[in-house]
Tab-separated table of C-alpha atoms in Angstrom:
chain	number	residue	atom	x	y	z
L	249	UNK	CA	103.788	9.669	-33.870
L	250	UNK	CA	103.246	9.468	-30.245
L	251	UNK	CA	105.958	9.088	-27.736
L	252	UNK	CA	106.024	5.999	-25.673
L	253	UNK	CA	108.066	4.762	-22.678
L	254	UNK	CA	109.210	0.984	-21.892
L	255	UNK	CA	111.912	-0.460	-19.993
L	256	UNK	CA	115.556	-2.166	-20.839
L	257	UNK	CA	117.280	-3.814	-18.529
L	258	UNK	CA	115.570	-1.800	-16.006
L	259	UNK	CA	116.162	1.353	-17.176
L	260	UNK	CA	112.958	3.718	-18.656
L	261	UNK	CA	113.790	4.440	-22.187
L	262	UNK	CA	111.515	7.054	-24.177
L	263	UNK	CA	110.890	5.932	-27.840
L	264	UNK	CA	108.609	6.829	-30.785
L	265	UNK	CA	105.809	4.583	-31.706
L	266	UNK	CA	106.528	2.331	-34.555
L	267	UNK	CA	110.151	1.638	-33.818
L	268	UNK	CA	111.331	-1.486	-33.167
L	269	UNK	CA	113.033	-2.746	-29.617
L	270	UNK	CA	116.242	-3.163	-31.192
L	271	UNK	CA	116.408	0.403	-32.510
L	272	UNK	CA	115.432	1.804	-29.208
L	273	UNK	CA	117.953	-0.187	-27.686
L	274	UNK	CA	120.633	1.004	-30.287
L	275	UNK	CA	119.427	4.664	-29.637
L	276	UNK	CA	119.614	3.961	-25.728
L	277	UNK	CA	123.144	2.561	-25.738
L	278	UNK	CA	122.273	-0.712	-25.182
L	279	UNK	CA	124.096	-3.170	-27.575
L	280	UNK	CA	122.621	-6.102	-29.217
L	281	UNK	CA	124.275	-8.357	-31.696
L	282	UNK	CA	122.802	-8.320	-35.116
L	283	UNK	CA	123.888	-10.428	-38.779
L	284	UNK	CA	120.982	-9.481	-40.624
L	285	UNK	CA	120.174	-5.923	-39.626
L	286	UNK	CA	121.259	-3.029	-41.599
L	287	UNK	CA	119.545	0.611	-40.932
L	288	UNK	CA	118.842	0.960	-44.749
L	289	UNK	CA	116.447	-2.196	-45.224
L	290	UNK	CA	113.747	-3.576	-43.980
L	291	UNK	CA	114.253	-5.984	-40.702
L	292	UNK	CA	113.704	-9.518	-41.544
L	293	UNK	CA	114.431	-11.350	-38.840
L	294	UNK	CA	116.483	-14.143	-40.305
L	295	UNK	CA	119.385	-14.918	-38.101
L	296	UNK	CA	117.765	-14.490	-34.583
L	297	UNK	CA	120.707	-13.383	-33.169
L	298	UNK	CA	119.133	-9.994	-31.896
L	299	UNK	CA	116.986	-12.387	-29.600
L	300	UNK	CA	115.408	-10.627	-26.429
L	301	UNK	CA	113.461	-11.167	-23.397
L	302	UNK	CA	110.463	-9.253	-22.939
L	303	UNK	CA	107.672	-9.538	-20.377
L	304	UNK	CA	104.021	-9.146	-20.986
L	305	UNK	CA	101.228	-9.478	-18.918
L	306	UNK	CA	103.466	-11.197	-16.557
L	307	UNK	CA	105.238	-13.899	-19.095
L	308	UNK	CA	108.197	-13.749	-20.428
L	309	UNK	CA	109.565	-15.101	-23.548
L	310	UNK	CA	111.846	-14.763	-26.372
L	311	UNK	CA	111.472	-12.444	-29.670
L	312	UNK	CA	113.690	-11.060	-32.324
L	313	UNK	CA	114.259	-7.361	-31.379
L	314	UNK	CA	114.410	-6.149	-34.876
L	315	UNK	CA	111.297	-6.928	-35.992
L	316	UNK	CA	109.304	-6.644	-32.573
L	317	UNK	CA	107.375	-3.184	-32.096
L	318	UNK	CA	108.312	-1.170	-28.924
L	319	UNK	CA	104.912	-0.986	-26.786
L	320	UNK	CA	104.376	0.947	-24.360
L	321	UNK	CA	105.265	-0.473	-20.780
L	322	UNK	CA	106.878	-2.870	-22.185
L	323	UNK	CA	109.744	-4.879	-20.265
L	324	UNK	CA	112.715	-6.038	-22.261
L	325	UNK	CA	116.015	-7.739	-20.814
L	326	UNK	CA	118.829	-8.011	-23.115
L	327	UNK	CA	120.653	-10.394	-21.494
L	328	UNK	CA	119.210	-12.805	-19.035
L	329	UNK	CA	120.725	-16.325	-19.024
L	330	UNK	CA	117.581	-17.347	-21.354
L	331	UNK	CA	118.859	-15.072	-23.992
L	332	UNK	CA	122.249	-15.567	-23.629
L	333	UNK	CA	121.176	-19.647	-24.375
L	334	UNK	CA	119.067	-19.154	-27.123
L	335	UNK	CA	121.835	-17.046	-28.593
L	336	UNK	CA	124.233	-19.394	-27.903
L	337	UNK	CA	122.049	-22.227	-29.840
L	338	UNK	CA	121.752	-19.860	-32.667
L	339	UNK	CA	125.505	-18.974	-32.997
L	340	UNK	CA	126.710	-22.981	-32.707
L	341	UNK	CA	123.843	-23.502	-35.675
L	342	UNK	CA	125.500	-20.442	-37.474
L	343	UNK	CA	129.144	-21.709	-37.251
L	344	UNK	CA	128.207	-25.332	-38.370
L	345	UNK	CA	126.648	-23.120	-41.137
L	346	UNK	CA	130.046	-21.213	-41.997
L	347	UNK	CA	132.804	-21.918	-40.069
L	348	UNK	CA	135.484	-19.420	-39.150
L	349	UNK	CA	133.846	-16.361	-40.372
L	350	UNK	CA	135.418	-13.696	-37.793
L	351	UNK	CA	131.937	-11.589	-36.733
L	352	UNK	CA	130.552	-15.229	-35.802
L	353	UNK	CA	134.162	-15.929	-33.774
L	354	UNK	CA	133.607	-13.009	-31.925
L	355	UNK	CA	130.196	-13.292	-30.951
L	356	UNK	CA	130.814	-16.837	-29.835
L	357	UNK	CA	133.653	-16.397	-27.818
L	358	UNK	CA	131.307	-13.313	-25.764
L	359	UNK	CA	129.127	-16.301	-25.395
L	360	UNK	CA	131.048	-19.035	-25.106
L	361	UNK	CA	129.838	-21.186	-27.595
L	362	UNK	CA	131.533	-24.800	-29.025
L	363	UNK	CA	132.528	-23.571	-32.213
L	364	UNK	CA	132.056	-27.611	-33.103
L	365	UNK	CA	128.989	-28.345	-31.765
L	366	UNK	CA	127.158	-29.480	-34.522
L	367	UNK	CA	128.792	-30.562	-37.572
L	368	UNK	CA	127.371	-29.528	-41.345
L	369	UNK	CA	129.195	-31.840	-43.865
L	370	UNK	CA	127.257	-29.027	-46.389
L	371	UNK	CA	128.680	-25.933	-44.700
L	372	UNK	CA	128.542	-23.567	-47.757
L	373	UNK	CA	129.347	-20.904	-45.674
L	374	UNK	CA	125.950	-18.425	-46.513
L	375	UNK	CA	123.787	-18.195	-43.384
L	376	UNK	CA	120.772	-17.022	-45.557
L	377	UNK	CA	120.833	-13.643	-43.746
L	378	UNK	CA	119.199	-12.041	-47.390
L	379	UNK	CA	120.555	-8.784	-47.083
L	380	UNK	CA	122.321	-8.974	-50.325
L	381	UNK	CA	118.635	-9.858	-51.963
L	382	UNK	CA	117.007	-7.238	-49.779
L	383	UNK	CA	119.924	-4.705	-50.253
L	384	UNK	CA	119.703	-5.689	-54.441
L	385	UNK	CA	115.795	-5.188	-53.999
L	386	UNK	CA	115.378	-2.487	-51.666
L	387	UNK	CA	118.104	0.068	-52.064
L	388	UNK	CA	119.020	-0.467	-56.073
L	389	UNK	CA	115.641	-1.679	-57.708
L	390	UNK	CA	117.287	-4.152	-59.856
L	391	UNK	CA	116.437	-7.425	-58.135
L	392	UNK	CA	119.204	-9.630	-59.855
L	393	UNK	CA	119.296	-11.879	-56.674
L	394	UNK	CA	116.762	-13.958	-54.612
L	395	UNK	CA	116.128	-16.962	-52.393
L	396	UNK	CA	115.034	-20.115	-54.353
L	397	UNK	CA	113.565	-23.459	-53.018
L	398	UNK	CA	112.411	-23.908	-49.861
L	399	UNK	CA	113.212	-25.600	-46.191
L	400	UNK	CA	116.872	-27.395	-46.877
L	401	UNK	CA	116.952	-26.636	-50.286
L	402	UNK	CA	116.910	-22.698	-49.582
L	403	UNK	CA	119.381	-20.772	-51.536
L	404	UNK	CA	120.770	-17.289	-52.614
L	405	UNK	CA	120.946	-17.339	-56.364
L	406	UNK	CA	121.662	-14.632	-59.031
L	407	UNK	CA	119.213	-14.422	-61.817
L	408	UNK	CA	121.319	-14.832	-65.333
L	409	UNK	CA	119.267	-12.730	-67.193
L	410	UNK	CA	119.161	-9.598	-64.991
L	411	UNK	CA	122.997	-10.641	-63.078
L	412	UNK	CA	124.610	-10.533	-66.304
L	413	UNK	CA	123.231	-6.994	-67.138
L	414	UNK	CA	123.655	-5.424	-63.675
L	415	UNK	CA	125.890	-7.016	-61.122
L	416	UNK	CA	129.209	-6.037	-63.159
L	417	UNK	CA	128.629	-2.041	-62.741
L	418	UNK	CA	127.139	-2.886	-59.082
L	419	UNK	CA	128.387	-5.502	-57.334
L	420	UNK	CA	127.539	-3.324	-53.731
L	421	UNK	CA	125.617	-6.384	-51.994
L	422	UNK	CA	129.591	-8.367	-52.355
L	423	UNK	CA	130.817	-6.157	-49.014
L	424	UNK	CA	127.667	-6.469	-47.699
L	425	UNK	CA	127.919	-10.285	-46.965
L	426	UNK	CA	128.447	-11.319	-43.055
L	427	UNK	CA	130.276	-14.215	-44.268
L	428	UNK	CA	131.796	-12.676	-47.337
L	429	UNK	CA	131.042	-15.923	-49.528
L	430	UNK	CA	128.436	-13.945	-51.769
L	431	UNK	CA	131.405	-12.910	-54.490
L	432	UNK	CA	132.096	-16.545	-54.984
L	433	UNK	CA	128.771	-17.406	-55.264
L	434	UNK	CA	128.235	-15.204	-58.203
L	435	UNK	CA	130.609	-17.234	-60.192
L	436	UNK	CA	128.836	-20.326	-59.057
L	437	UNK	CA	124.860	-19.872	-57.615
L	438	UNK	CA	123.120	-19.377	-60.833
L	439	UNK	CA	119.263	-20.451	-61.410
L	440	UNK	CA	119.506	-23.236	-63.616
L	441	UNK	CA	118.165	-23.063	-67.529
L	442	UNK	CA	115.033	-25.110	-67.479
L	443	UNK	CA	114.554	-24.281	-71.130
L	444	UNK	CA	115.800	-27.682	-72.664
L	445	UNK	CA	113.449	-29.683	-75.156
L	446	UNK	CA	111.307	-31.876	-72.501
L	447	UNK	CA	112.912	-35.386	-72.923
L	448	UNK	CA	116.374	-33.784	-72.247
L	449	UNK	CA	115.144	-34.156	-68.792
L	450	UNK	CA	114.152	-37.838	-68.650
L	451	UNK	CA	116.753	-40.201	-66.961
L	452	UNK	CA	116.662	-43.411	-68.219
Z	56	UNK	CA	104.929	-38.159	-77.302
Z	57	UNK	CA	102.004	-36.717	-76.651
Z	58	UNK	CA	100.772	-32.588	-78.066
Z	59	UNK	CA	102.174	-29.763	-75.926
Z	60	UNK	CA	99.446	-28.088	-74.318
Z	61	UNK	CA	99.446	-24.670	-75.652
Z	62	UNK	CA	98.109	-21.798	-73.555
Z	63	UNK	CA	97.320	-18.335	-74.689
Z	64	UNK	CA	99.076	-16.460	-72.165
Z	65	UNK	CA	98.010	-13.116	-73.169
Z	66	UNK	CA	93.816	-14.185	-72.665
Z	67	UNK	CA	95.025	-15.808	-68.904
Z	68	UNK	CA	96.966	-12.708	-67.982
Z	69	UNK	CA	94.721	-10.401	-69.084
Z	70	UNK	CA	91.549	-12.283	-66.638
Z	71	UNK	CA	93.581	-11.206	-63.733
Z	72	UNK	CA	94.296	-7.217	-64.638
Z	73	UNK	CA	97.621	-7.500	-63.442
Z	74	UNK	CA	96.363	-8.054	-59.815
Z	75	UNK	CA	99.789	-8.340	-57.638
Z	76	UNK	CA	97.964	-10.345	-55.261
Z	77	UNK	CA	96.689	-12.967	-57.562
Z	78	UNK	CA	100.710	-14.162	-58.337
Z	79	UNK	CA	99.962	-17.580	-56.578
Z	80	UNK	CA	96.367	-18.210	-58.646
Z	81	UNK	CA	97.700	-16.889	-62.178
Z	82	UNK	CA	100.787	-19.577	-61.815
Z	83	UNK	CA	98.440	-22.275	-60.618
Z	84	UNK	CA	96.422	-22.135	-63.628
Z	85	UNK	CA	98.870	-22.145	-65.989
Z	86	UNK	CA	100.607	-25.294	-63.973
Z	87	UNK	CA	96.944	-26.549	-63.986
Z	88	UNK	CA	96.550	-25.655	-68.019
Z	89	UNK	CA	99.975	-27.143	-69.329
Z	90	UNK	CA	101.623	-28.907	-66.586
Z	91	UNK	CA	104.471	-26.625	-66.056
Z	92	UNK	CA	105.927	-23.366	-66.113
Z	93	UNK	CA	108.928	-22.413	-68.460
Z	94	UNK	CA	110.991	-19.631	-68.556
Z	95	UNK	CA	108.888	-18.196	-70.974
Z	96	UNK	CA	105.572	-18.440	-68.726
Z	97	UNK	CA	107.511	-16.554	-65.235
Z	98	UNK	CA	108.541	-14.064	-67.441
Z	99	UNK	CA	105.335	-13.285	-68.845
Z	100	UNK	CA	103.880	-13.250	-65.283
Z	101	UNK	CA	106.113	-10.840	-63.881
Z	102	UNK	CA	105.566	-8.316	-66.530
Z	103	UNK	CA	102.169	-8.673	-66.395
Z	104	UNK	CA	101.470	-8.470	-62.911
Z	105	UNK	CA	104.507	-5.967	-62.411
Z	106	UNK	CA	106.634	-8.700	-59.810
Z	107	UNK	CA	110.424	-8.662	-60.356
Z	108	UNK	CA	111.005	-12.106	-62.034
Z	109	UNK	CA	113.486	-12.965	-58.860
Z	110	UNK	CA	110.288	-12.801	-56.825
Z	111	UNK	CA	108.063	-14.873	-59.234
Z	112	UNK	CA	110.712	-17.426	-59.742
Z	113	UNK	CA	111.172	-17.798	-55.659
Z	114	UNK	CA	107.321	-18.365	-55.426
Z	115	UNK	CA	107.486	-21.057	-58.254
Z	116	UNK	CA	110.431	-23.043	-56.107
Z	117	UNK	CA	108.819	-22.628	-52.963
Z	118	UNK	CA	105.557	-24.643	-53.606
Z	119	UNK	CA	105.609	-28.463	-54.094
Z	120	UNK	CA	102.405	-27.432	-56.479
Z	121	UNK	CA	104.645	-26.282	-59.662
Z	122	UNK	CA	107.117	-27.800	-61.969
Z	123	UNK	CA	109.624	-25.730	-63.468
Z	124	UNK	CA	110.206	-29.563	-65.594
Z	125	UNK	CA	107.218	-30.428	-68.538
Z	126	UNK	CA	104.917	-33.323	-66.022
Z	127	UNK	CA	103.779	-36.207	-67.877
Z	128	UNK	CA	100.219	-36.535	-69.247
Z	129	UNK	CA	99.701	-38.461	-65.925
Z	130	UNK	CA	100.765	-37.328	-62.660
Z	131	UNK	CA	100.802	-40.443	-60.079
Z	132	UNK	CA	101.693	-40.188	-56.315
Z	133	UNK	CA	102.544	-43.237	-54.200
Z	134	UNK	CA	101.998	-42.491	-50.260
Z	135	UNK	CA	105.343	-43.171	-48.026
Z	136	UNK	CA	103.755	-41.937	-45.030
Z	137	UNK	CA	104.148	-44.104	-41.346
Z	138	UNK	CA	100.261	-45.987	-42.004
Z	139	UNK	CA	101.692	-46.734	-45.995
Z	140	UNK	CA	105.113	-47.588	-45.140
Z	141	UNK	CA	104.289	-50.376	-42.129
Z	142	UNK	CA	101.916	-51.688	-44.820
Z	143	UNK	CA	104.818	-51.975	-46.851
Z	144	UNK	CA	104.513	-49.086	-49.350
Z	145	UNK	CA	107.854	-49.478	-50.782
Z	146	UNK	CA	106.934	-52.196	-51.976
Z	147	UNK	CA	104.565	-51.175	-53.886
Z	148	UNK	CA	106.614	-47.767	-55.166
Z	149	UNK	CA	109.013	-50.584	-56.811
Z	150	UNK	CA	106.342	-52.805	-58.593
Z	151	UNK	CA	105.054	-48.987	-59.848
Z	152	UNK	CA	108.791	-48.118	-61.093
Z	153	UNK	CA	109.059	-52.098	-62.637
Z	154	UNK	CA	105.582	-51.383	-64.470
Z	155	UNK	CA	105.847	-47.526	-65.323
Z	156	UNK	CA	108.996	-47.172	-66.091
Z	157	UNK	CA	109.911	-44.549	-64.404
Z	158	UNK	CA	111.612	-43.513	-61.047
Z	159	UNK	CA	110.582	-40.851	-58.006
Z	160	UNK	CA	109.973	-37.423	-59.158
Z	161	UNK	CA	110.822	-38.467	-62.976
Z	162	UNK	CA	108.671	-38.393	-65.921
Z	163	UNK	CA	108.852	-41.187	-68.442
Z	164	UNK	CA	110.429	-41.258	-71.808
Z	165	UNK	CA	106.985	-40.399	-73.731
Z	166	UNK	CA	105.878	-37.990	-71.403
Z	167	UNK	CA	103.194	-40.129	-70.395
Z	168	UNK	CA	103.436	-40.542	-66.851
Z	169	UNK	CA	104.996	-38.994	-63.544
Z	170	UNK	CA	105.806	-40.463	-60.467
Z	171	UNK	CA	106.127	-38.433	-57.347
Z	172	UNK	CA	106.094	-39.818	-53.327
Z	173	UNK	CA	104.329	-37.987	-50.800
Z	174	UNK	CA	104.048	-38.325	-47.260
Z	175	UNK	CA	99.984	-38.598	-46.908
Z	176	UNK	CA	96.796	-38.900	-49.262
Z	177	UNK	CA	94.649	-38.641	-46.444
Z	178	UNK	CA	93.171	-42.381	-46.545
Z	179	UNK	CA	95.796	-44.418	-44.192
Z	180	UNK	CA	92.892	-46.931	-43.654
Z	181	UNK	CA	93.018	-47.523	-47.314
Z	182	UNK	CA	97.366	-47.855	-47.583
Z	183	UNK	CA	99.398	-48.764	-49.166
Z	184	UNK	CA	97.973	-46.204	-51.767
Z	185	UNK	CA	98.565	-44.572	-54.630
Z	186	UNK	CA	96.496	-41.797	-56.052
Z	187	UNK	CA	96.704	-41.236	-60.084
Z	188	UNK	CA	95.131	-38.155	-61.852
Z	189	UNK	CA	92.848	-37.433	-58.795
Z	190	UNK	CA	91.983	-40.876	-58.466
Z	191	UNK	CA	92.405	-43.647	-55.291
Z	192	UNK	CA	93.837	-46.862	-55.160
Z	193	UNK	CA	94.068	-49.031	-52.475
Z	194	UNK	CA	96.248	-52.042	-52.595
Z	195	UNK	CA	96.721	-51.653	-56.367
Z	196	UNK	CA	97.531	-55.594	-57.861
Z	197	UNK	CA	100.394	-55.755	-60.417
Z	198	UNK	CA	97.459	-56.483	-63.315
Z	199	UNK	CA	95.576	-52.967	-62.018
Z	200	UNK	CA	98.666	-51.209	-62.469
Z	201	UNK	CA	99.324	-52.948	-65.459
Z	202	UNK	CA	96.022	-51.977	-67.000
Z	203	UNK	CA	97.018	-48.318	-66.161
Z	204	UNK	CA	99.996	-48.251	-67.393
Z	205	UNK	CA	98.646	-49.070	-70.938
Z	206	UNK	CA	95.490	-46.683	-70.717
Z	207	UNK	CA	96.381	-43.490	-72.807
């Protein structure tokens, strides 16, 4: 591990190769909203809201901090009017996502976001942040939760067969949840049995 | 209704040495071999190859390419893409669903046939087309479909 130096907002910060901008900005004092980010797992990069500038080579443009390797020299600004807009886009997309979650409230009134802005007639309140399925994955083994279906379709489902073993004596991912609508969702989100004789699935 | 396709599960597996990286291939050929995958197949997969079943079952509802429902002996596709759809491919997606008898991502009562839409077959010149078991057709008349609807 060889040390390495960039900049944040100006100021020379002295990190450790391999870490990522955000946690050299956490470590420098700097403070960066995160949903998905917890120091235990793996970063994802799934709600964008730790969104940075950084400069290379004389261009600047927008990353996720948590996932984004400190370099050395590099520039990052954590809050230029470019960030503070694409953050802004990603918190109204959020809300119409799950409305009135307090964390979300917050961050939009530092921004000063339309809590209405767009409107989701299918807010089911989960913002697909997968730390409960990393957290169930990563940290207890037992992998009794996942995403299923893609794009639109995306969802956070618990597996019957392992759920029903597991999740009673854990249930640890439940507090976890930036949105807190993951306990519900147990009672609900369940993969579906596809196990019926074939013609049960014929519509007339 | 036509046989089940049966598929010995422990000869496939056992071709791919529980290779973690070959997830995608091993659950392609057994789409390929029987047309779907049960709950039976995933779970087989992800003891073989050592993936938590959560993992194995968000590959298999991630790509368009498996069906976690038995597909019919026939799998047809009707194109709804822009070049299809200005030559009236709706159209011709009805006259399929009056002839097959069966709707848009369904499979028929005797498991013979399945009808899916996609968005491009790669032959606009050609639309409105439908594609059946690997096979074009351009402008298909009501007696063409008619004739394969009653092939076996």
């Amino acid at each position: 591990m060889s040390e390495i130096t960039l900049t944040i907002n100006g100021q020379e910060v002295v990190a450790q190769e391999g870490q990522t901008v955000l946690e050299v900005a956490k470590a420098a004092g700097v403070d960066i909203p995160t949903l998905c980010n917890l120091p235990e797992l793996v970063p994802s990069g799934a709600c964008r809201l730790c969104t940075v500038e950084i400069e290379e080579r004389g261009r600047k443009r927008l990353v996720a901090s948590c996932v984004y390797p400190a370099e050395q020299g590099l520039k990052v600004e954590t809050e230029t009017p470019q960030v503070a807009s694409g953050r802004r886009l990603v918190l109204e997309l959020l809300m119409a996502r799950a409305p009135g979650v307090k964390q979300l409230t917050e961050y939009g009134i530092r921004y000063g976001v339309d809590p209405r802005k767009f409107d989701d007639t299918d807010a089911d309140m989960c913002i697909l942040c997968g730390i409960c399925v990393r957290y169930c994955a990563e940290v207890k083994g037992l992998n009794a939760i996942g995403f299923v279906g893609r794009g639109v379709d995306r969802e956070v489902m618990f597996i019957p067969e392992i759920a029903a073993k597991e999740c009673a004596d854990c249930s640890e991912c439940f507090r976890l949840c930036p949105t807190g609508v993951l306990p519900s969702n147990y009672g609900i989100n369940r993969v579906p049995h596809f196990d019926f004789p074939p013609n049960s699935f014929c519509k007339p | 209704m036509s046989e089940q396709t049966t598929v010995d599960m422990a000869e496939l597996l056992g071709r791919y040495g529980g290779d973690k990286s070959q997830l995608i291939q091993v659950l392609l050929e057994i789409q390929r071999r029987k047309r779907w995958l049960s709950a039976e197949d995933l779970e087989a997969v992800s003891t073989s190859l050592g993936i938590p079943y959560t993992q194995v079952y968000h590959v298999a509802t991630f790509y368009k390419a498996f069906s976690l429902v038995p597909k019919g002996k026939h799998s047809i596709s009707v194109c709804l893409g822009t070049a299809c759809q200005v030559r009236n491919a709706p159209r011709l997606l009805d006259r399929i669903v009056d002839i097959f008898g069966v709707k848009p991502g369904d499979t028929s009562q005797d498991m013979q046939f399945s009808l899916d839409t996609v968005n491009c077959l790669g032959c606009c010149a050609l639309g409105p087309v439908m594609m059946m078991d690997g096979q074009y057709y351009s402008k298909p008349t009501n007696e063409e479909l008619e004739r394969l609807a009653s092939a076996e």
